[in-house]
Tab-separated table of C-alpha atoms and ligand atoms in Angstrom:
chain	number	residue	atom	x	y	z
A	1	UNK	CA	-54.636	-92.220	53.182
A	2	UNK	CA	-56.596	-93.212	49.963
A	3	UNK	CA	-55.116	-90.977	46.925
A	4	UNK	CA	-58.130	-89.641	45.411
A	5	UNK	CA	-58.231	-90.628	41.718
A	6	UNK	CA	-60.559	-89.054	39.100
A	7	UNK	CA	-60.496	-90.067	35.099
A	8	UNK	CA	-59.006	-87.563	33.121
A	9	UNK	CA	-61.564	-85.788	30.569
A	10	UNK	CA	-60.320	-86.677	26.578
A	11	UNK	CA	-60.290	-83.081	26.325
A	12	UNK	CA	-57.302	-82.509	28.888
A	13	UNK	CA	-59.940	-80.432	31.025
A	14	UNK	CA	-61.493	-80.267	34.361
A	15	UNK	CA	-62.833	-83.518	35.675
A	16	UNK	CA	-66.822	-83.348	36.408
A	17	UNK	CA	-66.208	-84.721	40.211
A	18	UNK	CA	-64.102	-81.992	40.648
A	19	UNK	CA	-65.835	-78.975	39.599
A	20	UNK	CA	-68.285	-76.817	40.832
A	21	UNK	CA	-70.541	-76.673	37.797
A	22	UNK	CA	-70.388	-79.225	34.336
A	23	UNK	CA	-71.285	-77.132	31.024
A	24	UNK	CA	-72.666	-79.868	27.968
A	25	UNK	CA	-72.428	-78.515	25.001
A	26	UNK	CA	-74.137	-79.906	21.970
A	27	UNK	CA	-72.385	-79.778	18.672
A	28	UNK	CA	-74.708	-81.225	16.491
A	29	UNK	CA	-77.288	-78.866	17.769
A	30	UNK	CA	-74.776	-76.136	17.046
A	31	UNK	CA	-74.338	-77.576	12.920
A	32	UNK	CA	-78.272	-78.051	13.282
A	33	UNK	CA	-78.519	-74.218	13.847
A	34	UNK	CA	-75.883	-73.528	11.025
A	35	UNK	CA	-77.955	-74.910	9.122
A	36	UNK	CA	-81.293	-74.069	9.703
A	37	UNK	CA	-79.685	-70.474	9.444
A	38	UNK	CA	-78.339	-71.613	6.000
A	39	UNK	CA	-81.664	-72.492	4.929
A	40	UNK	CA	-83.145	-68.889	5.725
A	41	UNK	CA	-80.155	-67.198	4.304
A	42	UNK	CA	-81.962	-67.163	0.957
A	43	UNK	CA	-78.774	-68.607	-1.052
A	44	UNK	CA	-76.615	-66.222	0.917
A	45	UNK	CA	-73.174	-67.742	2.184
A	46	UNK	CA	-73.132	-68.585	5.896
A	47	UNK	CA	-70.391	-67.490	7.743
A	48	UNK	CA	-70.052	-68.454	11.603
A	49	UNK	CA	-69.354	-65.589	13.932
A	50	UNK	CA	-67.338	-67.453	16.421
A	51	UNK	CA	-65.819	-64.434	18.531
A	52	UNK	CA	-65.676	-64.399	22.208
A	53	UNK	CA	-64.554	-68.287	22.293
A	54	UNK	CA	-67.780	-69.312	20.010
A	55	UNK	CA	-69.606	-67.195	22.531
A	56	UNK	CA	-68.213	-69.306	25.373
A	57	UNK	CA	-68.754	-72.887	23.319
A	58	UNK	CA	-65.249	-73.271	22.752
A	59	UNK	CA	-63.293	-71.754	19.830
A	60	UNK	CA	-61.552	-75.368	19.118
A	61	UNK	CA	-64.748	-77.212	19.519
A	62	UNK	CA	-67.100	-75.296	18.059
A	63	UNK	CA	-64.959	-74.292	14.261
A	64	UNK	CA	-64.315	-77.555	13.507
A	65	UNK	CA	-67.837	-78.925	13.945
A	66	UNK	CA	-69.267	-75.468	12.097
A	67	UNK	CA	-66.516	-76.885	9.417
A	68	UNK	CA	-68.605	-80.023	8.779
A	69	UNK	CA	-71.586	-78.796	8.590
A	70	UNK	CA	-70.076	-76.910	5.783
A	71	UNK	CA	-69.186	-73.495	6.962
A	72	UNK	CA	-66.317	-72.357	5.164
A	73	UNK	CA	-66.118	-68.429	6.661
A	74	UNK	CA	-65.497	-67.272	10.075
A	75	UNK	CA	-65.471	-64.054	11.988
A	76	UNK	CA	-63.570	-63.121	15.272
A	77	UNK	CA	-63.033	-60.040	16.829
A	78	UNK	CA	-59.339	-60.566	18.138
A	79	UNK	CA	-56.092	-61.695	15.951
A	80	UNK	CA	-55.792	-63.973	18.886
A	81	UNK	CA	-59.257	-65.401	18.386
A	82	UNK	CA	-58.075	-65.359	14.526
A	83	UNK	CA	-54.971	-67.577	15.144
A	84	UNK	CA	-56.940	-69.987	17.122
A	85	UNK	CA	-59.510	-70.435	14.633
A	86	UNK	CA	-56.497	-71.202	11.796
A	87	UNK	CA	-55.234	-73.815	14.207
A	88	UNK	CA	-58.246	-75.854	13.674
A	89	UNK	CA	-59.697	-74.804	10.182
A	90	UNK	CA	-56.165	-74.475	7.814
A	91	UNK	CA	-58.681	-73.820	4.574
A	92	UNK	CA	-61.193	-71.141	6.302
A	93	UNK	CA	-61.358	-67.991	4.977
A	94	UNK	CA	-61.124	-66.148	8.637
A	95	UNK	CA	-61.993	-62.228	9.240
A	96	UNK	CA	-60.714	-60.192	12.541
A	97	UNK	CA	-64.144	-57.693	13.038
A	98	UNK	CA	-62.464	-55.469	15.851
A	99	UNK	CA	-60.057	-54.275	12.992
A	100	UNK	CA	-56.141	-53.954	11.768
A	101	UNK	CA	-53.673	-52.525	14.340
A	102	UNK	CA	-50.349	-50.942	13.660
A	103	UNK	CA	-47.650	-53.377	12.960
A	104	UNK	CA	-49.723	-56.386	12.749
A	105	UNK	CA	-49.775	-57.148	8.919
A	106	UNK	CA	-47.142	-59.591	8.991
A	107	UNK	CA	-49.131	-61.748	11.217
A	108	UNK	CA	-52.132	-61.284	9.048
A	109	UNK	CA	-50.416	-62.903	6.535
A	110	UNK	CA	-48.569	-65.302	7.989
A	111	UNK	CA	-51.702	-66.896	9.468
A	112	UNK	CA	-53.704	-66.050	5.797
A	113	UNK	CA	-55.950	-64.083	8.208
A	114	UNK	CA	-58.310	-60.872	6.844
A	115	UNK	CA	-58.548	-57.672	8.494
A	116	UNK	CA	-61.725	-55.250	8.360
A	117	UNK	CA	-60.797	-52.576	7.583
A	118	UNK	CA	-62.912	-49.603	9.668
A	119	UNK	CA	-61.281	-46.473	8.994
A	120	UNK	CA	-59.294	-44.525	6.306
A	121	UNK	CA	-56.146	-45.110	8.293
A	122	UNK	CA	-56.927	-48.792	8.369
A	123	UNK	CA	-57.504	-49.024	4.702
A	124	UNK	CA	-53.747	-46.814	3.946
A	125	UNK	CA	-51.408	-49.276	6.382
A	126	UNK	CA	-53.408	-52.602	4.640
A	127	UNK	CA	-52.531	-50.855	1.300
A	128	UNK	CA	-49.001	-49.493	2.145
A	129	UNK	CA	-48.486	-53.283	4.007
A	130	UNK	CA	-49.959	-55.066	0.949
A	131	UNK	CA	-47.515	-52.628	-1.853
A	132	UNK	CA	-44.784	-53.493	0.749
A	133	UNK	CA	-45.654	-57.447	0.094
A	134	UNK	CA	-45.908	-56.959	-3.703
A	135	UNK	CA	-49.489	-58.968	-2.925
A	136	UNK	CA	-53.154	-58.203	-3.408
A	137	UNK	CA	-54.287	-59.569	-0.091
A	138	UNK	CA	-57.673	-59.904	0.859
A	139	UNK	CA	-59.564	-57.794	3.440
A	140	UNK	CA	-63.093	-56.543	4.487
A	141	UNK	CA	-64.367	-52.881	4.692
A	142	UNK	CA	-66.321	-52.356	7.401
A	143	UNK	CA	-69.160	-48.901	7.094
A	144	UNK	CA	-70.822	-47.951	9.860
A	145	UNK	CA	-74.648	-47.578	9.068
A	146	UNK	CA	-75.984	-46.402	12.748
A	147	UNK	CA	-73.996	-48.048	15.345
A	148	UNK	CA	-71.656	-45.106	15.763
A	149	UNK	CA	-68.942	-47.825	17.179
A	150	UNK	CA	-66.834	-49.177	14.415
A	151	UNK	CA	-66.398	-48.614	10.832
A	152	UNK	CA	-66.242	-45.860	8.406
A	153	UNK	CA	-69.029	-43.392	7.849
A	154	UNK	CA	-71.526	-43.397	5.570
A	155	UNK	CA	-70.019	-39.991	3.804
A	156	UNK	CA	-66.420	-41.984	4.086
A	157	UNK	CA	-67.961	-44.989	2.536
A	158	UNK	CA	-69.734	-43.118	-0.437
A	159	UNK	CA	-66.570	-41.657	-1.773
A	160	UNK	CA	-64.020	-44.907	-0.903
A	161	UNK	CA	-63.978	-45.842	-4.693
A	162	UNK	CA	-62.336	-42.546	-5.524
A	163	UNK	CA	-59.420	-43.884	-3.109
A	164	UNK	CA	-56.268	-45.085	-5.015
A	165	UNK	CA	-55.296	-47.576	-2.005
A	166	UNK	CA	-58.172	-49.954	-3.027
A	167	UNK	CA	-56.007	-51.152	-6.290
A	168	UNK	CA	-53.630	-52.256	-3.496
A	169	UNK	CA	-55.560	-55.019	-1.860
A	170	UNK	CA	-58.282	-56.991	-2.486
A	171	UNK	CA	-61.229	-55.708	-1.126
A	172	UNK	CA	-62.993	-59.766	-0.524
A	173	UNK	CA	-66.378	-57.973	1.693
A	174	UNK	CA	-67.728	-55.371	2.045
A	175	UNK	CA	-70.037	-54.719	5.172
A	176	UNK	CA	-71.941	-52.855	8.137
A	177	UNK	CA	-73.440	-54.595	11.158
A	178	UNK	CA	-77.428	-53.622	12.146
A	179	UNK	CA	-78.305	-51.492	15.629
A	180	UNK	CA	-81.732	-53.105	16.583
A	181	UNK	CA	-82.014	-56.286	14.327
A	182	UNK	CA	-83.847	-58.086	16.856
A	183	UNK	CA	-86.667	-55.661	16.713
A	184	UNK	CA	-88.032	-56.777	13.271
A	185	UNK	CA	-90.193	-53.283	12.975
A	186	UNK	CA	-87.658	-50.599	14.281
A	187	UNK	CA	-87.362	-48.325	11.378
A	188	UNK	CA	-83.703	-48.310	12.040
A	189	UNK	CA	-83.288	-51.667	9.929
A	190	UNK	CA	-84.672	-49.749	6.821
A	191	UNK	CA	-82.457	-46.898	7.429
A	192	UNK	CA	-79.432	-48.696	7.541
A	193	UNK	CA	-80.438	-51.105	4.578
A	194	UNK	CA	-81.106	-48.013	2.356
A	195	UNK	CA	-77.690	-46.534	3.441
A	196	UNK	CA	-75.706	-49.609	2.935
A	197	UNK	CA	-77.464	-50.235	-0.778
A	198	UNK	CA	-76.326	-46.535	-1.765
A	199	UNK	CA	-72.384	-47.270	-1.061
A	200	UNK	CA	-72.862	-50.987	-1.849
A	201	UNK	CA	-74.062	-49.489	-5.380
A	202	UNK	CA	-71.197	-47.050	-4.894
A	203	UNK	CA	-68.694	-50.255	-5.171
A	204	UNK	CA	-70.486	-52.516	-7.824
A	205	UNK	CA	-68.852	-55.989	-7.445
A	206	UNK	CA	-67.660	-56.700	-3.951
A	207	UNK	CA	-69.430	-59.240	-2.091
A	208	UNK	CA	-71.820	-57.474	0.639
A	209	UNK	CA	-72.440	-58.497	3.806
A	210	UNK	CA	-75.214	-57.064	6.460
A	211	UNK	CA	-77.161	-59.526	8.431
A	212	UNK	CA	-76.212	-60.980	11.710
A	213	UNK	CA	-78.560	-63.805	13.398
A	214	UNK	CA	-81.732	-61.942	13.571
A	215	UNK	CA	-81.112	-59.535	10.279
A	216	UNK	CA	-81.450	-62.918	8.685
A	217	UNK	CA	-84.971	-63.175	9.353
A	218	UNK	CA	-85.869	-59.621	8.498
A	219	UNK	CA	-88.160	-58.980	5.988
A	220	UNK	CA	-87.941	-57.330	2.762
A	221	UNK	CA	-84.228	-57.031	2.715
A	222	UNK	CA	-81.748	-57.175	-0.366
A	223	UNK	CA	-80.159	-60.653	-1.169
A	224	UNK	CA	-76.598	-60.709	0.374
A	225	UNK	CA	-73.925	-62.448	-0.730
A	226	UNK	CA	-72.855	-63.702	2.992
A	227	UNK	CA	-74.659	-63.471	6.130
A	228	UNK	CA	-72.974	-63.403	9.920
A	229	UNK	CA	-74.908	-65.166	12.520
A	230	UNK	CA	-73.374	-65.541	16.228
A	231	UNK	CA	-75.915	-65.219	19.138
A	232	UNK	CA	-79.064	-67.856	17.061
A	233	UNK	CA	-76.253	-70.678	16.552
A	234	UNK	CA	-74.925	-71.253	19.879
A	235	UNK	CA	-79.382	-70.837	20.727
A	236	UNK	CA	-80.576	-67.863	21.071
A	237	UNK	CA	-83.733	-66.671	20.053
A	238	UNK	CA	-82.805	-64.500	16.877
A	239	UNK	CA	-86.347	-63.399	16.806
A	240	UNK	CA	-87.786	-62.450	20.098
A	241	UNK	CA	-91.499	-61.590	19.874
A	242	UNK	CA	-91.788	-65.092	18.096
A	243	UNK	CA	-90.916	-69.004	19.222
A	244	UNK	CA	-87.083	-69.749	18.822
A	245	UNK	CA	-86.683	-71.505	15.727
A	246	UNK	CA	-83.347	-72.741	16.815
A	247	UNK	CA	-81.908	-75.884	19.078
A	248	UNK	CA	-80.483	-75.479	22.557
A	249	UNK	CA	-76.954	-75.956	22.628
A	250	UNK	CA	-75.498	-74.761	25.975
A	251	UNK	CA	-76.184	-76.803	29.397
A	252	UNK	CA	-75.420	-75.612	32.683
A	253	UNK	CA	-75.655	-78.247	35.444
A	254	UNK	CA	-74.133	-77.549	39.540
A	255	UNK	CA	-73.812	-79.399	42.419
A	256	UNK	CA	-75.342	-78.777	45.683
A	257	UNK	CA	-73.134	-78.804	48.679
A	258	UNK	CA	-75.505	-77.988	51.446
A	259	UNK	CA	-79.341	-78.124	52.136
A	260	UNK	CA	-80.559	-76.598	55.706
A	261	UNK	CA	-83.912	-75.103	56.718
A	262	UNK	CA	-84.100	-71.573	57.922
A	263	UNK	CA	-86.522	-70.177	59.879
A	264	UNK	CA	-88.995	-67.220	59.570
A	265	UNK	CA	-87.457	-63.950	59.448
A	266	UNK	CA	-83.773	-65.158	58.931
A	267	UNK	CA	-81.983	-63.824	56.191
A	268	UNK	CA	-79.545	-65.656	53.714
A	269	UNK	CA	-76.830	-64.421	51.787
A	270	UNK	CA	-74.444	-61.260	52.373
A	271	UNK	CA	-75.838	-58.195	53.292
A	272	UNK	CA	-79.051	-60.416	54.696
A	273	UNK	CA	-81.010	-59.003	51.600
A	274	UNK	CA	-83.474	-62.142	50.936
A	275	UNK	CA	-85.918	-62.954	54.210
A	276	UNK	CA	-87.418	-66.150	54.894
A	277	UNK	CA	-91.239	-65.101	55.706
A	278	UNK	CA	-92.115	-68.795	56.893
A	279	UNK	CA	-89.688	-71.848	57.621
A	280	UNK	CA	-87.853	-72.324	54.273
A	281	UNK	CA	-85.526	-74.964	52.621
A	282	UNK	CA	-81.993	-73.590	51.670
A	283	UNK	CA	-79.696	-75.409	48.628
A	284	UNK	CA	-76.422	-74.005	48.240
A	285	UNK	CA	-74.936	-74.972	45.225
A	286	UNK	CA	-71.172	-74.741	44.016
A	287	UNK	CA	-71.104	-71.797	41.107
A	288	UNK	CA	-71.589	-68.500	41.643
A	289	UNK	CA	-70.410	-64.535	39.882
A	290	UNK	CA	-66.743	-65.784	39.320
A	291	UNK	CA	-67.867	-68.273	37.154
A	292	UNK	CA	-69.568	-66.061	35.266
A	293	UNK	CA	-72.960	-66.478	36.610
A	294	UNK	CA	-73.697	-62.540	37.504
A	295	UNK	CA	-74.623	-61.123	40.724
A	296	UNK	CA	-77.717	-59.135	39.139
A	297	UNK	CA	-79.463	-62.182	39.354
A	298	UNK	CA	-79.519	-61.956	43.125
A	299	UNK	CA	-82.958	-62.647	45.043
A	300	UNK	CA	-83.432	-59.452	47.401
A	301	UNK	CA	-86.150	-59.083	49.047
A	302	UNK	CA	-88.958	-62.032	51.280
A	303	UNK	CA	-89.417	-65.724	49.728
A	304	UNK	CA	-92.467	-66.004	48.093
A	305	UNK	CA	-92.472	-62.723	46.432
A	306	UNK	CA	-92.624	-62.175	42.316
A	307	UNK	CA	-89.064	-61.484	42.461
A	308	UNK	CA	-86.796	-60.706	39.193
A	309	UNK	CA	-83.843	-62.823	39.941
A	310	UNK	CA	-82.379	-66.107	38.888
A	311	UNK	CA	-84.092	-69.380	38.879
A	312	UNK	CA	-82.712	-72.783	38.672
A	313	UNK	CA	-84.423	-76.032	37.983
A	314	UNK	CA	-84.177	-78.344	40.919
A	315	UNK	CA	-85.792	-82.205	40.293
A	316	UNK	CA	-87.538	-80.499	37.178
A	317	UNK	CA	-89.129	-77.901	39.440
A	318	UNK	CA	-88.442	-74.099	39.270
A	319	UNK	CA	-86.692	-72.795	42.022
A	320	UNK	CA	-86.101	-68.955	43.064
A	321	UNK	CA	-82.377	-68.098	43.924
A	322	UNK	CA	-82.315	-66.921	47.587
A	323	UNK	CA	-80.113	-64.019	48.140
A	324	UNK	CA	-77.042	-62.403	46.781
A	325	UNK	CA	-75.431	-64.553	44.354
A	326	UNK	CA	-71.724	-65.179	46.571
A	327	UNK	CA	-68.342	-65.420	44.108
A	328	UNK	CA	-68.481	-69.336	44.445
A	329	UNK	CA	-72.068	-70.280	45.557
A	330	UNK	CA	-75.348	-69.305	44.919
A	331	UNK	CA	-78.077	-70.094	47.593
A	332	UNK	CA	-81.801	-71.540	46.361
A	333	UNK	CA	-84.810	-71.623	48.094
A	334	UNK	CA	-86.093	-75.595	47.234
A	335	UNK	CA	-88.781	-75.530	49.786
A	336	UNK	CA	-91.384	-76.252	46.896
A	337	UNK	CA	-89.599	-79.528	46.045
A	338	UNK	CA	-90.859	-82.242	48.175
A	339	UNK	CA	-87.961	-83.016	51.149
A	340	UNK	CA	-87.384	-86.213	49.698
A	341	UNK	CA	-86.412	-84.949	46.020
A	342	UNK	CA	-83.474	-83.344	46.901
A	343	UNK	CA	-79.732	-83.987	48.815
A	344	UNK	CA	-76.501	-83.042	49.137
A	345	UNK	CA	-74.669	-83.984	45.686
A	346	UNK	CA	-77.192	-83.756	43.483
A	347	UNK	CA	-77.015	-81.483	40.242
A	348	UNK	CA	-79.359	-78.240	39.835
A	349	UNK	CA	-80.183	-76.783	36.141
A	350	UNK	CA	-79.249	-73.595	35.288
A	351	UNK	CA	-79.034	-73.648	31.920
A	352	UNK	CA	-81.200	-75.944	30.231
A	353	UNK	CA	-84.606	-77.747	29.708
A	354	UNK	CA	-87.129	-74.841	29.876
A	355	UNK	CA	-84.063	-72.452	31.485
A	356	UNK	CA	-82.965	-70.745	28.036
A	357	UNK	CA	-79.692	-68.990	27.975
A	358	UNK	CA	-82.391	-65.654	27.181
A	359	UNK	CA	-84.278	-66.501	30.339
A	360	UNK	CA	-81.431	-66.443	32.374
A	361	UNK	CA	-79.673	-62.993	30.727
A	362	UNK	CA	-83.409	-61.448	31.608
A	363	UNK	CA	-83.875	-62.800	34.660
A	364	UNK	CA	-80.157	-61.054	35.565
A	365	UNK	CA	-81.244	-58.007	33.792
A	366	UNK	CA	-78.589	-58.357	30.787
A	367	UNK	CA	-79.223	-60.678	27.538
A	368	UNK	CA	-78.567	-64.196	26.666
A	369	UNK	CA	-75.142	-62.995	24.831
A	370	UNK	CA	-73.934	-62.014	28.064
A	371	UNK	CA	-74.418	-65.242	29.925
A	372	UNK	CA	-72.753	-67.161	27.246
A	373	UNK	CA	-69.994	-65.534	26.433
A	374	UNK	CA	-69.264	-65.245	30.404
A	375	UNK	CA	-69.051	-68.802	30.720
A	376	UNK	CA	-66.276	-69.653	33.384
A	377	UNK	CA	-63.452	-71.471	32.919
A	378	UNK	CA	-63.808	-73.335	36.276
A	379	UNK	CA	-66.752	-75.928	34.860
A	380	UNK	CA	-65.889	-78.846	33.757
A	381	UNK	CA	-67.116	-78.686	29.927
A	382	UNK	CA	-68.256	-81.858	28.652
A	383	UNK	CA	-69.115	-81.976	24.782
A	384	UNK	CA	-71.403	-84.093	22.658
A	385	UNK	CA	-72.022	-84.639	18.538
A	386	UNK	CA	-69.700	-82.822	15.733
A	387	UNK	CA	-69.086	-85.915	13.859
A	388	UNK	CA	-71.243	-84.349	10.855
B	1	PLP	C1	-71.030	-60.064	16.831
B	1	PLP	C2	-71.248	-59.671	15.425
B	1	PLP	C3	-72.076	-60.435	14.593
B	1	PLP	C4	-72.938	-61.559	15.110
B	1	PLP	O1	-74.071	-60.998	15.756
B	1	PLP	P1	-75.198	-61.923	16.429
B	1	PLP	O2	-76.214	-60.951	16.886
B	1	PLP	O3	-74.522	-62.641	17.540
B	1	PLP	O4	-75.680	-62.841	15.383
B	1	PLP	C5	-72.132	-60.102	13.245
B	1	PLP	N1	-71.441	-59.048	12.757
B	1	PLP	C6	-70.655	-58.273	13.542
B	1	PLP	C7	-69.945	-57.123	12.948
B	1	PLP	C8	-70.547	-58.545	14.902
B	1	PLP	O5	-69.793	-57.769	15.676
């Protein structure tokens, strides 16, 4: 019996031959997007949101490339998240969104980590933690301006400076988070910009902090001392009605495993919800919901149709998914693509070339952030640039 031998990636992970699907991910495109960010920001500080792994990217890989394009604040929502981020940027400044719970201050300090701070109780165990410590440590406060989700209240946030616990810590950022960014002429951003300039003029001298990746290309907003993109540096389009100013950096490539015609009126997939109304050509390829890629996208209904579902490209051609997407394997109707285009083994794009990571979260009824940040952890993830 030959022993089957496959090269080991550098990164320790899963070799391409033996996965299902191979994610490239592009760190220079990522520091591009930092900063082409940076250069909207209006002489605002860029921060990196890197929550949620870098949105899938890779916490590990992603912080220390944002780190030489010159990114020198980060924001997670987990402690965990936090700890990993230390690991590979010891001088960061590092916040932890989702907020301070009971019992963790130690940690917080240990790692040099910032919480922010969302409620009153929040704000009294940092203090009572920070009296404890005999130290000023630094934290954000966190107001909620519309979300109704995290953070205090507008009415809380007016009369924080009359609060004795903020002479306990040092209060590094203050900030709220916009609804409906995205939608550059929802009166919403106004609203909340006028609410967060009232407490922000409440609390002269703490750093403010409002706009996430599309806030930063609002209009006829204040000038912020730091701004907090995620979504537009990992490639998504931070301004939807218009082109997307910023670089690709996610690739999804798979394999396929089987081709086969079917004929008319046969169905494919579970549940026989997709119908072949002629002879059609079938590629099965080797990802499918458990590796994150969801089952909305599902093709139900007879091939040719206009049908909202998933599309991969197959020899640079688009190709409707055919069917219900299975847990490992997602069938593809390839008829279009001349017979002699496609085999077994070759690689399908799902992600990539004129696929963006927002076509595919529409085309599955969800968003872009969605698909990324549900990236599997079966691919084999194979990484380019992040030398500058
Ligand atoms: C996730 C998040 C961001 C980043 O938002 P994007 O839309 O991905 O740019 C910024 N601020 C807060 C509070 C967040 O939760």
């Amino acid at each position: 019996m030959t022993k089957l031998h496959l090269p080991t990636p550098a990164s320790g992970g899963i070799p391409e031959q033996a996965a299902g699907g191979v994610l490239h991910i592009d760190l220079d495109a990522l520091a591009s997007n930092w900063r082409t960010l940076r250069d909207h920001a209006g002489g605002a500080e860029t921060a990196a949101v890197v929550k949620a792994n870098a949105y899938g990217t890779g916490i590990e890989k992603a912080v220390p490339a944002l780190s030489k394009a010159g990114c020198r604040t980060f924001f997670v929502a987990h402690l965990s998240e936090a700890i990993r981020a230390r690991t590979v940027a010891p001088d960061a400044t590092v916040y932890v969104l989702n907020g301070l719970f009971s019992g963790t201050g130690p940690t917080y300090a240990q790692f040099d980590l910032r919480p922010v701070l969302g409620s009153i109780e929040e704000i009294e165990e940092w203090a009572g933690f920070c009296r404890a410590q005999g130290e000023k440590l630094n934290a954000a406060i966190h107001v909620d301006t519309g979300m109704n989700r995290l953070g205090l209240t507008v009415a809380q946030g007016l009369t924080l400076k009359d609060r004795g616990e903020l002479k306990d810590f040092e209060t590094a950022l203050l900030m709220s988070h916009f609804v409906s960014a995205e939608e550059s002429d929802n009166p919403l951003n106004r609203q909340q910009i006028e609410a967060f300039e009232a407490i922000r003029a409440s609390l002269p001298g703490i750093p403010a902090s409002l706009p996430n990746s599309s806030g930063i290309f609002l209009r006829d907003k204040p000038q912020y001392a730091l701004v907090r993109p995620g979504y537009a540096l990992y490639g998504g389009n931070p301004t939807p009605d218009q082109d997307n100013p910023m670089r690709p950096v996610v690739g999804l490539e798979a394999r396929i495993v089987q081709l086969r015609w079917v004929e008319a009126d046969d169905t494919v997939g579970y549940n026989g919800r997709w119908l072949a109304s002629a002879k059609r050509r079938i590629a099965t390829i080797s990802v499918g919901y458990a590796d994150g890629y969801p089952r909305a996208a599902s093709a139900r209904g007879r091939s040719g149709d206009d049908l909202l579902a998933g599309t991969a490209l197959v020899a640079g051609q688009r190709c409707s998914f055919a069917g219900n997407v299975s847990m490992d394997l997602i069938t593809i109707d390839v008829t279009d693509v001349p017979e002699g285009r496609v085999k077994r083994g070759d690689t399908v794009t799902l992600i990539g070339g004129e696929l963006t990571v927002d076509e595919v979260g529409r085309r599955a009824g969800t968003i872009g952030y969605e698909i990324l940040t549900g990236l599997g952890s079966r691919y084999a993830r194979t990484y380019s640039g992040g030398q500058c």
